[in-house]
Every structure is written in C-alpha cells, then in structure tokens.
PDB file of C-alpha atoms in Angstrom:
ATOM      1  CA  MET A   1       0.741  16.429  -1.018  1.00  0.00           C
ATOM      2  CA  ASN A   2      -0.540  13.425   1.842  1.00  0.00           C
ATOM      3  CA  LYS A   3      -3.153  13.862   0.168  1.00  0.00           C
ATOM      4  CA  PHE A   4      -2.206  13.139  -3.959  1.00  0.00           C
ATOM      5  CA  ARG A   5      -0.257  10.662  -1.765  1.00  0.00           C
ATOM      6  CA  MET A   6      -2.702   8.807  -0.803  1.00  0.00           C
ATOM      7  CA  LYS A   7      -4.640   9.480  -2.980  1.00  0.00           C
ATOM      8  CA  VAL A   8      -2.275   8.338  -5.535  1.00  0.00           C
ATOM      9  CA  LEU A   9      -1.998   4.677  -4.007  1.00  0.00           C
ATOM     10  CA  SER A  10      -5.643   4.193  -4.080  1.00  0.00           C
ATOM     11  CA  PHE A  11      -5.087   4.384  -7.310  1.00  0.00           C
ATOM     12  CA  VAL A  12      -2.349   2.320  -7.989  1.00  0.00           C
ATOM     13  CA  LYS A  13      -3.811  -0.692  -5.052  1.00  0.00           C
ATOM     14  CA  THR A  14      -7.551  -0.828  -7.432  1.00  0.00           C
ATOM     15  CA  THR A  15      -6.062  -0.803 -10.668  1.00  0.00           C
ATOM     16  CA  THR A  16      -3.455  -3.920  -9.571  1.00  0.00           C
ATOM     17  CA  LEU A  17      -6.599  -5.588  -8.533  1.00  0.00           C
ATOM     18  CA  MET A  18      -8.451  -4.966 -10.413  1.00  0.00           C
ATOM     19  CA  LEU A  19      -5.622  -6.372 -12.738  1.00  0.00           C
ATOM     20  CA  ALA A  20      -4.837  -9.957 -10.718  1.00  0.00           C
ATOM     21  CA  SER A  21      -8.668  -9.814 -11.157  1.00  0.00           C
ATOM     22  CA  ALA A  22      -8.343 -10.053 -14.762  1.00  0.00           C
ATOM     23  CA  LEU A  23      -6.385 -12.655 -15.008  1.00  0.00           C
ATOM     24  CA  LEU A  24      -7.939 -14.875 -12.560  1.00  0.00           C
ATOM     25  CA  LEU A  25     -10.548 -15.347 -14.396  1.00  0.00           C
ATOM     26  CA  THR A  26      -8.565 -15.712 -17.921  1.00  0.00           C
ATOM     27  CA  ASN A  27      -7.042 -17.654 -15.269  1.00  0.00           C
ATOM     28  CA  ILE A  28     -11.170 -20.061 -14.494  1.00  0.00           C
ATOM     29  CA  LEU A  29     -11.737 -19.837 -18.266  1.00  0.00           C
ATOM     30  CA  VAL A  30      -8.338 -20.954 -18.981  1.00  0.00           C
ATOM     31  CA  ILE A  31      -9.670 -24.530 -16.539  1.00  0.00           C
ATOM     32  CA  LEU A  32     -12.591 -24.725 -17.840  1.00  0.00           C
ATOM     33  CA  TYR A  33     -11.924 -25.265 -21.078  1.00  0.00           C
ATOM     34  CA  ALA A  34      -9.296 -27.643 -21.145  1.00  0.00           C
ATOM     35  CA  VAL A  35     -11.247 -29.603 -17.994  1.00  0.00           C
ATOM     36  CA  THR A  36     -14.513 -29.287 -20.433  1.00  0.00           C
ATOM     37  CA  LEU A  37     -12.138 -30.536 -23.076  1.00  0.00           C
ATOM     38  CA  ARG A  38     -10.452 -33.777 -20.852  1.00  0.00           C
ATOM     39  CA  TYR A  39     -14.396 -35.121 -20.244  1.00  0.00           C
ATOM     40  CA  LEU A  40     -15.526 -34.332 -24.008  1.00  0.00           C
ATOM     41  CA  VAL A  41     -12.873 -35.467 -26.551  1.00  0.00           C
ATOM     42  CA  GLY A  42     -10.510 -37.108 -23.986  1.00  0.00           C
ATOM     43  CA  GLY A  43      -7.738 -34.376 -23.934  1.00  0.00           C
ATOM     44  CA  ALA A  44      -6.425 -31.071 -23.714  1.00  0.00           C
ATOM     45  CA  PRO A  45      -3.749 -28.923 -25.046  1.00  0.00           C
ATOM     46  CA  ILE A  46      -0.699 -27.997 -23.650  1.00  0.00           C
ATOM     47  CA  TRP A  47      -0.821 -25.037 -23.272  1.00  0.00           C
ATOM     48  CA  THR A  48      -3.538 -24.717 -20.566  1.00  0.00           C
ATOM     49  CA  ASP A  49      -1.960 -26.204 -17.730  1.00  0.00           C
ATOM     50  CA  GLU A  50       0.418 -23.487 -18.717  1.00  0.00           C
ATOM     51  CA  ALA A  51      -1.658 -21.086 -19.776  1.00  0.00           C
ATOM     52  CA  ALA A  52      -3.430 -21.474 -16.142  1.00  0.00           C
ATOM     53  CA  ARG A  53       0.136 -21.330 -14.449  1.00  0.00           C
ATOM     54  CA  PHE A  54       1.591 -18.690 -15.778  1.00  0.00           C
ATOM     55  CA  LEU A  55      -1.421 -16.550 -14.705  1.00  0.00           C
ATOM     56  CA  VAL A  56      -2.035 -17.453 -11.183  1.00  0.00           C
ATOM     57  CA  ILE A  57       1.290 -16.627 -10.555  1.00  0.00           C
ATOM     58  CA  GLY A  58       1.287 -13.264 -12.296  1.00  0.00           C
ATOM     59  CA  CYS A  59      -2.039 -12.679 -10.568  1.00  0.00           C
ATOM     60  CA  THR A  60      -0.371 -13.675  -7.207  1.00  0.00           C
ATOM     61  CA  PHE A  61       2.303 -10.561  -7.975  1.00  0.00           C
ATOM     62  CA  LEU A  62       0.416  -8.135  -9.035  1.00  0.00           C
ATOM     63  CA  ALA A  63      -1.565  -8.118  -6.175  1.00  0.00           C
ATOM     64  CA  ALA A  64       0.900  -9.007  -3.272  1.00  0.00           C
ATOM     65  CA  GLY A  65       1.627  -4.539  -2.756  1.00  0.00           C
ATOM     66  CA  ALA A  66      -2.250  -4.332  -2.108  1.00  0.00           C
ATOM     67  CA  VAL A  67      -2.566  -7.067   0.077  1.00  0.00           C
ATOM     68  CA  TRP A  68       0.419  -5.845   1.701  1.00  0.00           C
ATOM     69  CA  VAL A  69      -1.089  -2.175   1.851  1.00  0.00           C
ATOM     70  CA  GLU A  70      -4.743  -3.954   3.410  1.00  0.00           C
ATOM     71  CA  GLY A  71      -2.402  -5.890   6.038  1.00  0.00           C
ATOM     72  CA  GLY A  72      -3.370  -9.219   4.611  1.00  0.00           C
ATOM     73  CA  HIS A  73       0.088 -10.885   4.601  1.00  0.00           C
ATOM     74  CA  MET A  74       0.940 -12.555   7.214  1.00  0.00           C
ATOM     75  CA  ARG A  75       2.959 -11.538  10.574  1.00  0.00           C
ATOM     76  CA  ILE A  76       3.156 -11.585  13.900  1.00  0.00           C
ATOM     77  CA  ALA A  77       1.981  -7.630  15.701  1.00  0.00           C
ATOM     78  CA  LEU A  78       2.356  -8.789  18.985  1.00  0.00           C
ATOM     79  CA  LEU A  79       6.016  -6.497  19.432  1.00  0.00           C
ATOM     80  CA  GLU A  80       3.973  -3.432  17.349  1.00  0.00           C
ATOM     81  CA  THR A  81       0.963  -3.396  19.573  1.00  0.00           C
ATOM     82  CA  SER A  82       3.117  -3.761  22.426  1.00  0.00           C
ATOM     83  CA  LEU A  83       5.858  -2.272  22.652  1.00  0.00           C
ATOM     84  CA  PRO A  84       6.110   1.674  24.201  1.00  0.00           C
ATOM     85  CA  THR A  85       5.491   4.561  21.090  1.00  0.00           C
ATOM     86  CA  ARG A  86       8.609   5.242  20.282  1.00  0.00           C
ATOM     87  CA  LEU A  87       9.952   1.157  20.547  1.00  0.00           C
ATOM     88  CA  SER A  88       6.579   0.973  18.127  1.00  0.00           C
ATOM     89  CA  GLN A  89       7.430   3.673  15.276  1.00  0.00           C
ATOM     90  CA  ALA A  90      10.991   2.231  15.577  1.00  0.00           C
ATOM     91  CA  LEU A  91      10.253  -0.919  14.680  1.00  0.00           C
ATOM     92  CA  VAL A  92       7.650   0.174  12.105  1.00  0.00           C
ATOM     93  CA  LEU A  93      10.647   1.977  10.523  1.00  0.00           C
ATOM     94  CA  TYR A  94      12.617  -0.763  10.470  1.00  0.00           C
ATOM     95  CA  GLN A  95      10.003  -2.947   8.896  1.00  0.00           C
ATOM     96  CA  TRP A  96       8.906   0.046   5.982  1.00  0.00           C
ATOM     97  CA  LEU A  97      12.289  -0.122   4.927  1.00  0.00           C
ATOM     98  CA  LEU A  98      13.408  -3.671   4.842  1.00  0.00           C
ATOM     99  CA  THR A  99      10.056  -4.257   3.123  1.00  0.00           C
ATOM    100  CA  LEU A 100      10.822  -1.010   0.120  1.00  0.00           C
ATOM    101  CA  THR A 101      14.550  -2.467   0.116  1.00  0.00           C
ATOM    102  CA  LEU A 102      13.994  -6.616  -0.440  1.00  0.00           C
ATOM    103  CA  ALA A 103      11.374  -5.260  -2.445  1.00  0.00           C
ATOM    104  CA  ILE A 104      13.333  -2.847  -5.083  1.00  0.00           C
ATOM    105  CA  VAL A 105      15.976  -5.928  -4.480  1.00  0.00           C
ATOM    106  CA  ALA A 106      14.097  -8.117  -5.929  1.00  0.00           C
ATOM    107  CA  ALA A 107      12.805  -5.922  -8.377  1.00  0.00           C
ATOM    108  CA  VAL A 108      16.212  -6.232 -10.417  1.00  0.00           C
ATOM    109  CA  PHE A 109      17.647  -9.107  -9.576  1.00  0.00           C
ATOM    110  CA  SER A 110      14.278 -10.193 -11.410  1.00  0.00           C
ATOM    111  CA  TYR A 111      13.738  -8.555 -14.086  1.00  0.00           C
ATOM    112  CA  ARG A 112      18.109 -10.045 -15.059  1.00  0.00           C
ATOM    113  CA  TYR A 113      16.784 -13.410 -14.640  1.00  0.00           C
ATOM    114  CA  ALA A 114      13.813 -12.316 -16.896  1.00  0.00           C
ATOM    115  CA  GLN A 115      15.776 -10.771 -18.967  1.00  0.00           C
ATOM    116  CA  SER A 116      18.789 -13.862 -18.839  1.00  0.00           C
ATOM    117  CA  VAL A 117      16.002 -16.207 -19.688  1.00  0.00           C
ATOM    118  CA  GLY A 118      15.081 -14.806 -23.187  1.00  0.00           C
ATOM    119  CA  MET A 119      16.735 -17.099 -25.799  1.00  0.00           C
ATOM    120  CA  PHE A 120      14.783 -20.530 -24.664  1.00  0.00           C
ATOM    121  CA  LYS A 121      10.873 -21.102 -25.309  1.00  0.00           C
ATOM    122  CA  THR A 122       7.953 -22.558 -22.975  1.00  0.00           C
ATOM    123  CA  PRO A 123       7.595 -26.143 -24.450  1.00  0.00           C
ATOM    124  CA  GLY A 124       3.358 -25.440 -24.315  1.00  0.00           C
ATOM    125  CA  LEU A 125       2.942 -21.345 -25.491  1.00  0.00           C
ATOM    126  CA  GLY A 126       5.854 -21.344 -27.623  1.00  0.00           C
ATOM    127  CA  ILE A 127       6.791 -18.281 -26.705  1.00  0.00           C
ATOM    128  CA  SER A 128       9.972 -16.450 -24.920  1.00  0.00           C
ATOM    129  CA  ARG A 129      10.256 -17.265 -20.871  1.00  0.00           C
ATOM    130  CA  THR A 130      11.057 -13.730 -20.338  1.00  0.00           C
ATOM    131  CA  TRP A 131       7.740 -13.169 -21.342  1.00  0.00           C
ATOM    132  CA  PRO A 132       5.869 -14.834 -17.690  1.00  0.00           C
ATOM    133  CA  LEU A 133       8.904 -14.156 -16.103  1.00  0.00           C
ATOM    134  CA  LEU A 134       8.490 -10.497 -16.045  1.00  0.00           C
ATOM    135  CA  SER A 135       5.633 -10.977 -13.603  1.00  0.00           C
ATOM    136  CA  MET A 136       7.934 -11.475 -11.175  1.00  0.00           C
ATOM    137  CA  PRO A 137       9.340  -7.581 -12.068  1.00  0.00           C
ATOM    138  CA  ILE A 138       6.743  -5.698 -12.124  1.00  0.00           C
ATOM    139  CA  GLY A 139       4.925  -7.869  -9.060  1.00  0.00           C
ATOM    140  CA  PHE A 140       8.226  -6.676  -6.626  1.00  0.00           C
ATOM    141  CA  GLY A 141       8.473  -2.490  -8.350  1.00  0.00           C
ATOM    142  CA  LEU A 142       4.464  -2.555  -8.073  1.00  0.00           C
ATOM    143  CA  LEU A 143       5.161  -3.903  -4.324  1.00  0.00           C
ATOM    144  CA  ALA A 144       7.489  -0.949  -3.849  1.00  0.00           C
ATOM    145  CA  LEU A 145       5.488   1.759  -5.174  1.00  0.00           C
ATOM    146  CA  GLN A 146       3.119   0.548  -2.653  1.00  0.00           C
ATOM    147  CA  VAL A 147       5.664   0.355   0.444  1.00  0.00           C
ATOM    148  CA  LEU A 148       7.066   4.046  -0.760  1.00  0.00           C
ATOM    149  CA  LEU A 149       3.633   5.756  -1.205  1.00  0.00           C
ATOM    150  CA  HIS A 150       2.265   4.231   1.301  1.00  0.00           C
ATOM    151  CA  GLY A 151       5.567   4.983   3.703  1.00  0.00           C
ATOM    152  CA  PRO A 152       6.698   4.134   7.400  1.00  0.00           C
ATOM    153  CA  LYS A 153       3.683   3.516   9.123  1.00  0.00           C
ATOM    154  CA  ARG A 154       1.767   0.712  10.712  1.00  0.00           C
ATOM    155  CA  LEU A 155      -0.246  -1.757   9.047  1.00  0.00           C
ATOM    156  CA  PRO A 156      -3.794  -2.996   9.820  1.00  0.00           C
ATOM    157  CA  VAL A 157      -3.604  -5.630  11.949  1.00  0.00           C
ATOM    158  CA  MET A 158      -6.730  -8.151  11.193  1.00  0.00           C
ATOM    159  CA  SER A 159      -7.447  -8.460  14.499  1.00  0.00           C
ATOM    160  CA  GLU A 160      -9.679 -12.220  15.635  1.00  0.00           C
ATOM    161  CA  ASN A 161     -13.112 -10.141  16.592  1.00  0.00           C
ATOM    162  CA  PRO A 162     -12.888  -6.991  14.520  1.00  0.00           C
ATOM    163  CA  GLU A 163     -14.820  -3.576  15.715  1.00  0.00           C
TER     164      GLU A 163
END
C-alpha cells in the first residue's frame, strides 16, 4: 500500500506541476501579446491584465502541494533536526496534522466564498467571479491530498551545502 500511495503522490505531483507550468506558459504568452499590442497600436485589451493575474494565481495554487512535498516552502527545520528522535517525530506529526487541517479548512471556506460571488462578473473577461476564485479551493484541496498521501514524515530540508 505504501508503494501505491507514493506512486499516486508522484503522479499527482507531476500532473499538478505540468498544469501549473502550462498556466505559467499561457500567462507569459498573454503578457507578451499585451506588451506587443501596447508597442504596436498603443494599447492592449483590458482582459489581458485580468487574465495574467488570474493565471499566475492559479499557477501558484496548483503548484503549492507539489512544492510542499518537495520541502520547497519557506520554513525553519532547526527544531526537527536538533530535537531527540521522539520529540522530533511528535513535532513532525503536529506539523503534518496542522498543515492537513488548515488545507482542508481553507479548501472548504474558499469554495464557499467562490460560490458566494457567482453573481458578479469580472470587468475585463466578463466571466463569473466564481471561475477564477475556484483556483483557491482546487489548490488547497490538492495540497490537502498531497499532504495526506505524503503522510506524517519529515519533509526534505533545503540546505546550503548540498551533499
């Protein structure tokens, strides 16, 4: 079961990073389009700024879980590495439970919020505000899934001296 869980985690991590990369590439293309139009015709459509903002937010939320699994979020691991083994394991379990709980709660509340603003339209794209805001519950949900699949074990530590 552990091997299967790790395979699923690897698949979810790879998939979310690929989707986040696709959103980032799309964002770059939208920005290049807007800049080109600004120089050629003196202005760009208003939707380009809005689309670029929504794309970078979506990219960030999609990648959050994969970055967490890789230990890439900013954190201080001094206590984890310097405490005795049992206390270190207890701290790692506490951090895991806290992260999982916060991700689930954030997913639920951000989903409710995204649904509550459905009657409003975005000024540039003219779409329901629910659509861009759904990146939050999706991102937090994927973070919760990846935290759950990773399990309560120590995250990789980014060090100044790679071995």
